GROMACS .gro file of N, CA and C in nm:
model
  282
    1VAL      N    1   9.946  10.593   8.357
    1VAL     CA    2  10.011  10.474   8.408
    1VAL      C    3  10.147  10.458   8.339
    2LEU      N    4  10.149  10.481   8.207
    2LEU     CA    5  10.276  10.469   8.134
    2LEU      C    6  10.375  10.576   8.180
    3LEU      N    7  10.327  10.697   8.199
    3LEU     CA    8  10.415  10.805   8.243
    3LEU      C    9  10.472  10.775   8.381
    4ALA      N   10  10.391  10.723   8.470
    4ALA     CA   11  10.439  10.689   8.604
    4ALA      C   12  10.550  10.585   8.594
    5GLY      N   13  10.534  10.489   8.505
    5GLY     CA   14  10.637  10.387   8.485
    5GLY      C   15  10.766  10.447   8.433
    6LYS      N   16  10.756  10.538   8.337
    6LYS     CA   17  10.875  10.604   8.282
    6LYS      C   18  10.945  10.689   8.389
    7LEU      N   19  10.869  10.759   8.468
    7LEU     CA   20  10.928  10.840   8.574
    7LEU      C   21  10.998  10.751   8.676
    8HIS      N   22  10.937  10.637   8.705
    8HIS     CA   23  10.997  10.545   8.803
    8HIS      C   24  11.129  10.489   8.749
    9GLN      N   25  11.132  10.453   8.621
    9GLN     CA   26  11.254  10.399   8.560
    9GLN      C   27  11.365  10.503   8.555
   10ALA      N   28  11.331  10.626   8.526
   10ALA     CA   29  11.432  10.731   8.506
   10ALA      C   30  11.470  10.803   8.635
   11ARG      N   31  11.416  10.762   8.745
   11ARG     CA   32  11.434  10.834   8.871
   11ARG      C   33  11.581  10.863   8.904
   12GLU      N   34  11.665  10.765   8.892
   12GLU     CA   35  11.806  10.784   8.928
   12GLU      C   36  11.887  10.850   8.818
   13ARG      N   37  11.843  10.841   8.695
   13ARG     CA   38  11.924  10.887   8.583
   13ARG      C   39  11.897  11.032   8.545
   14ILE      N   40  11.775  11.063   8.510
   14ILE     CA   41  11.744  11.198   8.462
   14ILE      C   42  11.607  11.240   8.512
   15SER      N   43  11.583  11.368   8.506
   15SER     CA   44  11.450  11.419   8.538
   15SER      C   45  11.378  11.444   8.406
   16LEU      N   46  11.264  11.381   8.389
   16LEU     CA   47  11.187  11.399   8.266
   16LEU      C   48  11.099  11.522   8.270
   17LEU      N   49  11.098  11.593   8.382
   17LEU     CA   50  11.004  11.701   8.400
   17LEU      C   51  11.067  11.838   8.379
   18ASN      N   52  11.059  11.887   8.255
   18ASN     CA   53  11.098  12.026   8.235
   18ASN      C   54  10.978  12.112   8.273
   19SER      N   55  10.993  12.244   8.269
   19SER     CA   56  10.886  12.331   8.319
   19SER      C   57  10.757  12.318   8.237
   20ASP      N   58  10.769  12.299   8.105
   20ASP     CA   59  10.648  12.283   8.023
   20ASP      C   60  10.575  12.153   8.059
   21ALA      N   61  10.651  12.046   8.076
   21ALA     CA   62  10.590  11.918   8.113
   21ALA      C   63  10.526  11.928   8.251
   22GLN      N   64  10.594  11.995   8.341
   22GLN     CA   65  10.540  12.012   8.476
   22GLN      C   66  10.408  12.088   8.472
   23ASN      N   67  10.403  12.197   8.399
   23ASN     CA   68  10.279  12.275   8.390
   23ASN      C   69  10.167  12.195   8.327
   24TYR      N   70  10.199  12.118   8.222
   24TYR     CA   71  10.099  12.037   8.155
   24TYR      C   72  10.044  11.930   8.250
   25LEU      N   73  10.133  11.862   8.320
   25LEU     CA   74  10.089  11.757   8.412
   25LEU      C   75  10.007  11.814   8.528
   26GLU      N   76  10.048  11.928   8.579
   26GLU     CA   77   9.970  11.992   8.687
   26GLU      C   78   9.829  12.024   8.639
   27SER      N   79   9.819  12.078   8.519
   27SER     CA   80   9.688  12.113   8.464
   27SER      C   81   9.601  11.990   8.443
   28LEU      N   82   9.660  11.887   8.385
   28LEU     CA   83   9.588  11.763   8.358
   28LEU      C   84   9.544  11.696   8.487
   29LEU      N   85   9.636  11.684   8.581
   29LEU     CA   86   9.603  11.618   8.707
   29LEU      C   87   9.504  11.700   8.790
   30ARG      N   88   9.514  11.832   8.783
   30ARG     CA   89   9.419  11.916   8.857
   30ARG      C   90   9.276  11.885   8.813
   31ARG      N   91   9.257  11.875   8.681
   31ARG     CA   92   9.123  11.845   8.629
   31ARG      C   93   9.072  11.712   8.681
   32TRP      N   94   9.156  11.609   8.676
   32TRP     CA   95   9.111  11.476   8.714
   32TRP      C   96   9.099  11.457   8.865
   33VAL      N   97   9.199  11.503   8.937
   33VAL     CA   98   9.199  11.480   9.082
   33VAL      C   99   9.085  11.555   9.149
   34LEU      N  100   9.055  11.675   9.103
   34LEU     CA  101   8.949  11.752   9.166
   34LEU      C  102   8.809  11.713   9.119
   35SER      N  103   8.797  11.666   8.994
   35SER     CA  104   8.663  11.636   8.942
   35SER      C  105   8.627  11.487   8.949
   36GLN      N  106   8.725  11.398   8.947
   36GLN     CA  107   8.698  11.255   8.943
   36GLN      C  108   8.782  11.174   9.043
   37PRO      N  109   8.791  11.218   9.168
   37PRO     CA  110   8.878  11.144   9.260
   37PRO      C  111   8.832  11.000   9.283
   38GLY      N  112   8.703  10.978   9.288
   38GLY     CA  113   8.652  10.842   9.310
   38GLY      C  114   8.691  10.749   9.198
   39THR      N  115   8.681  10.796   9.075
   39THR     CA  116   8.717  10.715   8.959
   39THR      C  117   8.865  10.679   8.963
   40LEU      N  118   8.949  10.775   9.000
   40LEU     CA  119   9.093  10.749   9.005
   40LEU      C  120   9.129  10.654   9.119
   41LYS      N  121   9.055  10.657   9.228
   41LYS     CA  122   9.087  10.574   9.344
   41LYS      C  123   9.032  10.433   9.333
   42GLU      N  124   8.937  10.410   9.242
   42GLU     CA  125   8.874  10.278   9.230
   42GLU      C  126   8.972  10.170   9.186
   43LYS      N  127   9.062  10.205   9.093
   43LYS     CA  128   9.156  10.107   9.040
   43LYS      C  129   9.293  10.131   9.102
   44PRO      N  130   9.343  10.032   9.175
   44PRO     CA  131   9.472  10.050   9.244
   44PRO      C  132   9.587  10.091   9.151
   45VAL      N  133   9.590  10.036   9.030
   45VAL     CA  134   9.699  10.070   8.936
   45VAL      C  135   9.692  10.218   8.900
   46LEU      N  136   9.572  10.266   8.875
   46LEU     CA  137   9.554  10.406   8.839
   46LEU      C  138   9.584  10.497   8.958
   47LYS      N  139   9.537  10.458   9.075
   47LYS     CA  140   9.563  10.536   9.197
   47LYS      C  141   9.713  10.547   9.223
   48ASP      N  142   9.784  10.434   9.213
   48ASP     CA  143   9.928  10.435   9.236
   48ASP      C  144  10.001  10.521   9.133
   49ALA      N  145   9.955  10.517   9.008
   49ALA     CA  146  10.018  10.596   8.903
   49ALA      C  147   9.999  10.746   8.929
   50VAL      N  148   9.878  10.785   8.967
   50VAL     CA  149   9.851  10.926   8.996
   50VAL      C  150   9.937  10.972   9.114
   51LEU      N  151   9.943  10.892   9.219
   51LEU     CA  152  10.024  10.929   9.335
   51LEU      C  153  10.173  10.938   9.299
   52HIS      N  154  10.219  10.848   9.214
   52HIS     CA  155  10.360  10.851   9.176
   52HIS      C  156  10.393  10.978   9.097
   53VAL      N  157  10.308  11.014   9.002
   53VAL     CA  158  10.331  11.135   8.923
   53VAL      C  159  10.324  11.259   9.014
   54LEU      N  160  10.226  11.261   9.104
   54LEU     CA  161  10.218  11.373   9.198
   54LEU      C  162  10.342  11.380   9.287
   55ASP      N  163  10.391  11.266   9.333
   55ASP     CA  164  10.512  11.264   9.415
   55ASP      C  165  10.632  11.320   9.337
   56GLU      N  166  10.644  11.281   9.211
   56GLU     CA  167  10.754  11.332   9.128
   56GLU      C  168  10.744  11.483   9.111
   57LEU      N  169  10.624  11.532   9.091
   57LEU     CA  170  10.605  11.676   9.077
   57LEU      C  171  10.638  11.749   9.207
   58VAL      N  172  10.600  11.690   9.319
   58VAL     CA  173  10.631  11.750   9.449
   58VAL      C  174  10.783  11.756   9.468
   59GLU      N  175  10.852  11.651   9.427
   59GLU     CA  176  10.998  11.647   9.443
   59GLU      C  177  11.069  11.756   9.364
   60VAL      N  178  11.010  11.800   9.252
   60VAL     CA  179  11.073  11.908   9.175
   60VAL      C  180  11.021  12.044   9.218
   61GLY      N  181  10.943  12.047   9.329
   61GLY     CA  182  10.903  12.174   9.388
   61GLY      C  183  10.766  12.226   9.351
   62SER      N  184  10.677  12.141   9.305
   62SER     CA  185  10.544  12.186   9.265
   62SER      C  186  10.451  12.198   9.385
   63SER      N  187  10.411  12.320   9.416
   63SER     CA  188  10.316  12.341   9.524
   63SER      C  189  10.176  12.297   9.481
   64VAL      N  190  10.146  12.307   9.351
   64VAL     CA  191  10.017  12.261   9.298
   64VAL      C  192  10.003  12.111   9.323
   65ALA      N  193  10.107  12.035   9.290
   65ALA     CA  194  10.103  11.890   9.308
   65ALA      C  195  10.094  11.855   9.457
   66TYR      N  196  10.159  11.934   9.542
   66TYR     CA  197  10.152  11.909   9.686
   66TYR      C  198  10.008  11.919   9.735
   67ARG      N  199   9.938  12.024   9.692
   67ARG     CA  200   9.798  12.041   9.734
   67ARG      C  201   9.709  11.932   9.672
   68LEU      N  202   9.733  11.899   9.545
   68LEU     CA  203   9.653  11.794   9.481
   68LEU      C  204   9.673  11.661   9.551
   69ARG      N  205   9.797  11.628   9.583
   69ARG     CA  206   9.825  11.501   9.651
   69ARG      C  207   9.756  11.498   9.787
   70ASP      N  208   9.761  11.610   9.857
   70ASP     CA  209   9.695  11.618   9.988
   70ASP      C  210   9.545  11.595   9.974
   71ASP      N  211   9.484  11.659   9.875
   71ASP     CA  212   9.340  11.639   9.851
   71ASP      C  213   9.310  11.495   9.810
   72PHE      N  214   9.399  11.437   9.730
   72PHE     CA  215   9.376  11.303   9.678
   72PHE      C  216   9.385  11.197   9.787
   73VAL      N  217   9.477  11.210   9.879
   73VAL     CA  218   9.494  11.107   9.982
   73VAL      C  219   9.406  11.128  10.104
   74THR      N  220   9.347  11.247  10.117
   74THR     CA  221   9.258  11.273  10.229
   74THR      C  222   9.123  11.210  10.202
   75PRO      N  223   9.075  11.125  10.292
   75PRO     CA  224   8.944  11.062  10.270
   75PRO      C  225   8.834  11.166  10.260
   76ALA      N  226   8.740  11.140  10.172
   76ALA     CA  227   8.625  11.229  10.158
   76ALA      C  228   8.542  11.223  10.284
   77ALA      N  229   8.489  11.335  10.323
   77ALA     CA  230   8.403  11.339  10.442
   77ALA      C  231   8.276  11.261  10.413
   78SER      N  232   8.235  11.180  10.507
   78SER     CA  233   8.110  11.107  10.488
   78SER      C  234   7.997  11.208  10.493
   79SER      N  235   7.887  11.170  10.438
   79SER     CA  236   7.777  11.265  10.434
   79SER      C  237   7.735  11.300  10.575
   80VAL      N  238   7.759  11.420  10.611
   80VAL     CA  239   7.728  11.469  10.745
   80VAL      C  240   7.601  11.550  10.734
   81SER      N  241   7.504  11.512  10.813
   81SER     CA  242   7.379  11.588  10.810
   81SER      C  243   7.398  11.718  10.886
   82ASP      N  244   7.311  11.812  10.859
   82ASP     CA  245   7.317  11.940  10.929
   82ASP      C  246   7.292  11.916  11.077
   83PRO      N  247   7.363  11.987  11.161
   83PRO     CA  248   7.339  11.971  11.305
   83PRO      C  249   7.199  12.018  11.340
   84PRO      N  250   7.141  11.960  11.442
   84PRO     CA  251   7.005  12.001  11.479
   84PRO      C  252   7.002  12.147  11.521
   85ASN      N  253   6.896  12.212  11.486
   85ASN     CA  254   6.878  12.353  11.519
   85ASN      C  255   6.818  12.361  11.659
   86PRO      N  256   6.892  12.418  11.755
   86PRO     CA  257   6.840  12.424  11.892
   86PRO      C  258   6.726  12.524  11.908
   87ILE      N  259   6.713  12.614  11.813
   87ILE     CA  260   6.607  12.716  11.823
   87ILE      C  261   6.486  12.667  11.743
   88GLN      N  262   6.377  12.647  11.813
   88GLN     CA  263   6.257  12.600  11.748
   88GLN      C  264   6.174  12.720  11.700
   89PRO      N  265   6.114  12.709  11.583
   89PRO     CA  266   6.032  12.822  11.535
   89PRO      C  267   5.910  12.840  11.626
   90VAL      N  268   5.869  12.964  11.642
   90VAL     CA  269   5.754  12.999  11.726
   90VAL      C  270   5.634  13.019  11.635
   91THR      N  271   5.525  12.953  11.668
   91THR     CA  272   5.401  12.970  11.592
   91THR      C  273   5.316  13.073  11.664
   92VAL      N  274   5.278  13.174  11.591
   92VAL     CA  275   5.196  13.281  11.648
   92VAL      C  276   5.052  13.251  11.615
   93ILE      N  277   4.969  13.243  11.717
   93ILE     CA  278   4.825  13.219  11.697
   93ILE      C  279   4.756  13.350  11.719
   94GLY      N  280   4.686  13.391  11.618
   94GLY     CA  281   4.632  13.522  11.638
   94GLY      C  282   4.499  13.542  11.593
   0.00000   0.00000   0.00000
C-alpha cells in the first residue's frame, strides 16, 4: 500500500522502478496474486494498491505484470460441475 502511494506521487517526476526493483516486485506479486487472490481482493485498499503497482510495472514494459494483472482482474470461475456423461455404463449379467 505504501509503495503504491509512492509510485502514485512520483508518477510525473521520476520512475522508481529500476530493473532490480521491477524483478523483485514481479516476484513478490507473482507469489501473492497467484496464491492468495481472494485475500488481496477482500480489502479494497489492498486490491487498489496491487492493481496500481501492477499498472506501473505494465507501463515500464513488464509482460509478467501484464499477465498477473489479467489474472487478478478476471473473475474466478464459479464451481462448475462436470458435464453429464451421455454414455451410460453397461451392466453385464452373466
